[in-house]
Tab-separated table of C-alpha atoms in Angstrom:
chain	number	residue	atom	x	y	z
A	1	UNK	CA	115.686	88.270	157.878
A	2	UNK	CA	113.606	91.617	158.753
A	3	UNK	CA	109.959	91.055	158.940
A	4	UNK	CA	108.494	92.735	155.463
A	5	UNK	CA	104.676	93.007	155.224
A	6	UNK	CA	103.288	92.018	152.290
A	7	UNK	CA	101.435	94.295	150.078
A	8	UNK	CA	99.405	93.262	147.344
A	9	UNK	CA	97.317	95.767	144.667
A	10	UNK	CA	93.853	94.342	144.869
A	11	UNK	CA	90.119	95.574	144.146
A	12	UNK	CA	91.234	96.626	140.185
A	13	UNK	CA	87.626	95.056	138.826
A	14	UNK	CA	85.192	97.170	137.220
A	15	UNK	CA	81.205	96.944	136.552
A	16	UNK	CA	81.247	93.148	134.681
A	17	UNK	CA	85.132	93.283	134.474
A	18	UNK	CA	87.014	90.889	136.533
A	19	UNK	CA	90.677	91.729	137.387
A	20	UNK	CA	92.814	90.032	139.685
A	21	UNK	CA	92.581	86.758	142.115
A	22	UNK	CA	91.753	89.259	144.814
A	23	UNK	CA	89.534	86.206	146.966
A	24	UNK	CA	92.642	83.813	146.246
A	25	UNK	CA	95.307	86.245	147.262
A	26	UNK	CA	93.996	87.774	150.532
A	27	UNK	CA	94.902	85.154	153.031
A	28	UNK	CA	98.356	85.750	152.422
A	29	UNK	CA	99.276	89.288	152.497
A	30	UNK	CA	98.978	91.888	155.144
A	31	UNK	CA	98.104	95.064	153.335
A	32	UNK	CA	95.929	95.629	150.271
A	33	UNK	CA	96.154	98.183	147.992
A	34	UNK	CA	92.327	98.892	147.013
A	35	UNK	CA	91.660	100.844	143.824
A	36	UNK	CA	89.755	103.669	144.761
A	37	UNK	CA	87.831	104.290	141.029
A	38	UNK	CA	90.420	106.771	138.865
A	39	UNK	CA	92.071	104.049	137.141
A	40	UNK	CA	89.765	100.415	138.822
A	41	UNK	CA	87.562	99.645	140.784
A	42	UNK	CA	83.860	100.742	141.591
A	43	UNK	CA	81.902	101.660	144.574
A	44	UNK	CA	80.789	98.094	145.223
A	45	UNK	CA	83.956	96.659	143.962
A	46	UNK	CA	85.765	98.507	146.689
A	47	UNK	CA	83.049	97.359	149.300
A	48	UNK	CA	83.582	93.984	148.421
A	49	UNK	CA	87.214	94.093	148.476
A	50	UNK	CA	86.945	95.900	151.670
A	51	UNK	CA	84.907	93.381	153.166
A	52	UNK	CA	87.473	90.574	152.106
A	53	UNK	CA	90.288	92.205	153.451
A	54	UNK	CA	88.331	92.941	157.211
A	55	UNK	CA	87.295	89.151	157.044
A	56	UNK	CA	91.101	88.109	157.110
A	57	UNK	CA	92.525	90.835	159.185
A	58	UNK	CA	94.772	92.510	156.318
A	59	UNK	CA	94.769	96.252	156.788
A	60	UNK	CA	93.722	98.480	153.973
A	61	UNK	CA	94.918	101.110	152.198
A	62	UNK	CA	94.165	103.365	149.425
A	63	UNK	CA	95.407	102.751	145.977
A	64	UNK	CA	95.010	106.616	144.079
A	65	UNK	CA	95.835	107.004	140.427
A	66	UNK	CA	95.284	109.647	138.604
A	67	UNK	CA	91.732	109.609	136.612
A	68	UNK	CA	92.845	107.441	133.603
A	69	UNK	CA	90.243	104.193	133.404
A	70	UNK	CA	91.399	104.097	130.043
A	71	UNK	CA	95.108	104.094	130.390
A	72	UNK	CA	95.214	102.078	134.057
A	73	UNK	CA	96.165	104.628	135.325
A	74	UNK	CA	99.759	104.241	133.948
A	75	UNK	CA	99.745	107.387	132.150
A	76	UNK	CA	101.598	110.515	133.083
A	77	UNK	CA	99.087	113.005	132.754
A	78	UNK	CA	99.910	117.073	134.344
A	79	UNK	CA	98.431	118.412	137.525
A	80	UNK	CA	99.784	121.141	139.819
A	81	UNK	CA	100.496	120.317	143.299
A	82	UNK	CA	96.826	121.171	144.406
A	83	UNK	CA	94.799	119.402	141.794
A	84	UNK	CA	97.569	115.865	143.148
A	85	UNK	CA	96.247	117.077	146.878
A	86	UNK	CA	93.004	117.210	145.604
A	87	UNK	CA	92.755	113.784	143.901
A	88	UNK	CA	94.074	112.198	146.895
A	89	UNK	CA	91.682	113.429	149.364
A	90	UNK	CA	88.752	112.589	147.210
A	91	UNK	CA	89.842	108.911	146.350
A	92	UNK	CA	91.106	108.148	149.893
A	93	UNK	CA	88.180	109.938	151.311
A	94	UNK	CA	85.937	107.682	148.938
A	95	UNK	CA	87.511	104.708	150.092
A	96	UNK	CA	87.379	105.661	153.929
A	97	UNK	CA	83.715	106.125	153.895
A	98	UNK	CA	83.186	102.636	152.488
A	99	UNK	CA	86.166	101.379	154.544
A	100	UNK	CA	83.383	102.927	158.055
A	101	UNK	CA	80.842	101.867	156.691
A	102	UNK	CA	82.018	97.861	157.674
A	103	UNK	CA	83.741	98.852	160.987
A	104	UNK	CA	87.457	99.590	159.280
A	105	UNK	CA	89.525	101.970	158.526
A	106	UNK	CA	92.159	103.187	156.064
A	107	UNK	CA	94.991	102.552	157.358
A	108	UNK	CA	97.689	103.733	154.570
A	109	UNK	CA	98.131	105.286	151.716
A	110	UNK	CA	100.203	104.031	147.977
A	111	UNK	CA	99.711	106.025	145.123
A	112	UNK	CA	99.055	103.768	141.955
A	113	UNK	CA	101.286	103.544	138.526
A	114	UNK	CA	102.306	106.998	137.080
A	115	UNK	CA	101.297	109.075	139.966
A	116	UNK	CA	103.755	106.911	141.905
A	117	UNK	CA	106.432	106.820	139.308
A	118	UNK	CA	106.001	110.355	138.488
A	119	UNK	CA	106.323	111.578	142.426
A	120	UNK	CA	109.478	109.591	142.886
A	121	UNK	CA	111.285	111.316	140.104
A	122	UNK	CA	110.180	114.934	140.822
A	123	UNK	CA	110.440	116.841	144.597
A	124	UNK	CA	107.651	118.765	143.951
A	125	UNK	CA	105.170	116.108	142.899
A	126	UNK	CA	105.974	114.172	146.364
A	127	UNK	CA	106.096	116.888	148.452
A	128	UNK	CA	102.232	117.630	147.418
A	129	UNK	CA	101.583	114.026	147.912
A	130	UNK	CA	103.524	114.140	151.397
A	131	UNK	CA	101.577	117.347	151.988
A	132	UNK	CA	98.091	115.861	151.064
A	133	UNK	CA	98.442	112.630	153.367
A	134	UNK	CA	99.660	114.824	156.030
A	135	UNK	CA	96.347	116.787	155.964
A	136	UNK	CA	94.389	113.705	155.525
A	137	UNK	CA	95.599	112.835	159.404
A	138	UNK	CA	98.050	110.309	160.617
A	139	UNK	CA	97.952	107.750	157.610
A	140	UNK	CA	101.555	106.326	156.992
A	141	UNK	CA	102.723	107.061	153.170
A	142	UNK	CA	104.322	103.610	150.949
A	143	UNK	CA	106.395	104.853	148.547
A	144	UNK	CA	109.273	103.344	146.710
A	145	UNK	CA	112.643	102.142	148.276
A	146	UNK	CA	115.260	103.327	146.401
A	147	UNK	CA	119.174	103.599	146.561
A	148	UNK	CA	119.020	106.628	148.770
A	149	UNK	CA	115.699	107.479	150.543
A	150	UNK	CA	117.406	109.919	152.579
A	151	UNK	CA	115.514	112.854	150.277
A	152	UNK	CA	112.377	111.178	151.156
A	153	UNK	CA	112.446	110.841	154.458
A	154	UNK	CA	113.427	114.067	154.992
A	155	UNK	CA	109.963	115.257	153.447
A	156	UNK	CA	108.216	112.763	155.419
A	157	UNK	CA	109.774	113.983	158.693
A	158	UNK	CA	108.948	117.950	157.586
A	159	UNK	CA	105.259	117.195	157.683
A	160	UNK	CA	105.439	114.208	160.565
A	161	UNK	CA	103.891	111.601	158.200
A	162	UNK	CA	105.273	107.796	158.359
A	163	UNK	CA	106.988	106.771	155.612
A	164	UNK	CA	107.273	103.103	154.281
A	165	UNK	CA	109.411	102.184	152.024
A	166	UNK	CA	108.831	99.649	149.674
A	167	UNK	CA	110.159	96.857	147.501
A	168	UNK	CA	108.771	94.819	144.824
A	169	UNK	CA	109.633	90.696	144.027
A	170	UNK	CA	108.643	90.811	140.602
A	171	UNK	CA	110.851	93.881	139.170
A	172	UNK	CA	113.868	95.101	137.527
A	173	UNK	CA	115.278	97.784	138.975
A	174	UNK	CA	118.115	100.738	137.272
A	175	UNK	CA	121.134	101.681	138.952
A	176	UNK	CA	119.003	104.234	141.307
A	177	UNK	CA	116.699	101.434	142.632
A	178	UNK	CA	114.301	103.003	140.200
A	179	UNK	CA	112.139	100.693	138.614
A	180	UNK	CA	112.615	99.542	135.082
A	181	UNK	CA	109.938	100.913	132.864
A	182	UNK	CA	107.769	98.206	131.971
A	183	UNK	CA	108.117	98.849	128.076
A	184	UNK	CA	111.832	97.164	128.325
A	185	UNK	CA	112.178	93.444	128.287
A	186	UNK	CA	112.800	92.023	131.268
A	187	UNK	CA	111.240	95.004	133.679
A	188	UNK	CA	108.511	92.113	135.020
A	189	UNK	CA	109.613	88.793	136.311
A	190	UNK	CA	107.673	86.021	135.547
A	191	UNK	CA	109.503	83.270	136.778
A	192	UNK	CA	108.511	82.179	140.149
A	193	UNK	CA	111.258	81.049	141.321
A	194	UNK	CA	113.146	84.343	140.375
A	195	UNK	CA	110.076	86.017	142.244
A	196	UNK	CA	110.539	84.005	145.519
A	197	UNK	CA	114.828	84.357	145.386
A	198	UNK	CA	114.684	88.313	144.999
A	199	UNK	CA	111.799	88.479	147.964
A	200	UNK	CA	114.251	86.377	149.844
A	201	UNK	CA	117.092	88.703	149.169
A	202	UNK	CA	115.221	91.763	150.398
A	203	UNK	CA	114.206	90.473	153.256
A	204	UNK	CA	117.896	89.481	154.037
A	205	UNK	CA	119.184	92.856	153.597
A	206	UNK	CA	121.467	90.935	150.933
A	207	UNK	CA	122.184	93.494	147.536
A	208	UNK	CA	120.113	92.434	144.150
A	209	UNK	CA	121.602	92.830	140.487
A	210	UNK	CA	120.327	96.331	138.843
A	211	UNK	CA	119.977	96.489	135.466
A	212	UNK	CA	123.140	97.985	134.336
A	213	UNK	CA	125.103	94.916	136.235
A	214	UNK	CA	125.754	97.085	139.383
A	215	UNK	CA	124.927	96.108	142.962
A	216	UNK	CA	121.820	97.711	144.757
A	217	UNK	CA	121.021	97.119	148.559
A	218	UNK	CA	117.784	98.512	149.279
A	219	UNK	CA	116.307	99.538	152.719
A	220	UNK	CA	112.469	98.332	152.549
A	221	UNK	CA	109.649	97.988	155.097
A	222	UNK	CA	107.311	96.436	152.476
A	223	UNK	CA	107.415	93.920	150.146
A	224	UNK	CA	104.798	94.158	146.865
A	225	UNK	CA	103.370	91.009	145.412
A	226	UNK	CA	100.932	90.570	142.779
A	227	UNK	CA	98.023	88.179	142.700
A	228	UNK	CA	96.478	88.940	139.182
A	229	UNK	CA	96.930	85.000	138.183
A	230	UNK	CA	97.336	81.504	139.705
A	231	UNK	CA	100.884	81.606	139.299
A	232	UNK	CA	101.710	84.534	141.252
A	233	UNK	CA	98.901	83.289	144.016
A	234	UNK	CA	101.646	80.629	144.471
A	235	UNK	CA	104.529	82.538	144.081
A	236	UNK	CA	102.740	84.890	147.211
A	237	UNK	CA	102.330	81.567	148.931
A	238	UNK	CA	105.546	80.612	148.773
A	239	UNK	CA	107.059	83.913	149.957
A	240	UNK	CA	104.685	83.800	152.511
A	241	UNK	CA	105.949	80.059	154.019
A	242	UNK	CA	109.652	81.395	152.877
A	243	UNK	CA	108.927	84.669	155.663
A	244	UNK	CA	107.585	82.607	158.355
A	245	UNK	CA	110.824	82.453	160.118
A	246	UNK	CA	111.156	86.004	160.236
């Protein structure tokens, strides 16, 4: 099995607003996604989740959306290529001051929902992402594994930014190793058992079942988890044991 880090999205409270099992979750994974305020988090929920993450050694990154509270940030909404390089630097920027602040760093960026959906399935959207970590300095990019990531990583290596790819346990994916859109039935897993068997397959290198019936091997550095109840605390648990050997 190859060694996949764990990446969880984490810090998605807001004012009174409590989102997640980010306190239960952390001891398990190796990267956190932190909400950076456009679609969660706050300034002191990010310190707070910063702090967490720093107090068990998981590195963080930041988690940009575009500026939809409202929709979580799972809303395609239309900005050129400057106003996407301009989000970016003010949310990771945001996050990197609070991130200094306690002796961290960022250490990586993953766009959030539709700004991550929407730059997979359009060149132009993910080369201004690819552009506006590269000017950011030296942060590696996660971005979505899919059948072929050949396009992507040629981006990544035109502006010398790190790529990793990623995979997610609880998912469906299409025939592209695109991921199901979460208005279909069956696009989230819920069973954990279903959760731990396709983490196992990734890291195995071993093909999953897309939707259409077709085989899909996917080449993935990262593995995403999700902590938002106590089910899928113990599904990250158990993935986590189930890696050890790795």
């Amino acid at each position: 099995m190859s060694r996949l880090l764990l990446n969880c999205d984490i810090g998605e409270s807001f004012g009174n607003w409590t989102m997640g099992l980010d306190a239960e979750v952390m001891p398990f994974i190796d990267c956190a996604n932190v909400a950076c305020g456009f679609h969660a988090g706050d300034p002191s929920i990010m310190r707070k989740t910063v702090s967490l993450a720093l107090k068990h050694g998981v590195q963080v990154g930041a988690h940009p959306a575009y500026q939809d509270l409202q929709g979580f940030g799972r809303r395609s909404m239309a900005y050129t290529p400057q106003e996407i390089q301009d989000l970016l630097h003010y949310q990771i920027g945001a996050l990197d001051g609070i991130c200094r602040a306690q002796g961290g760093r960022v250490s990586y960026v993953k766009p959030h929902g539709a700004m991550y959906n929407d730059m997979m399935a359009n060149p132009v959207q993910l080369r201004a992402v690819i552009q506006a970590v590269a000017a950011y300095g030296e942060l590696p990019l996660m971005l979505l594994a899919t059948r072929d990531n050949s396009a992507a990583q040629a981006l990544g290596d035109e502006y010398g930014v790190t790529l990793w790819f990623e995979a997610f346990a609880d998912r469906a994916y299409d025939n592209k190793g695109h991921l199901v859109s979460r208005q279909l039935p069956g696009a989230v897993h819920h069973d954990s058992d279903i959760i731990v068997q396709q983490a196992l397959t990734l890291a195995r290198g071993e093909t999953l079942i897309a939707s259409d019936g077709s085989p899909l091997l996917l080449q993935a550095n990262t593995l995403c988890v999700h902590g938002d109840n106590a089910s899928s605390v113990a599904a990250v648990q158990r993935i986590r044991e189930a890696l050890k050997p790795a």
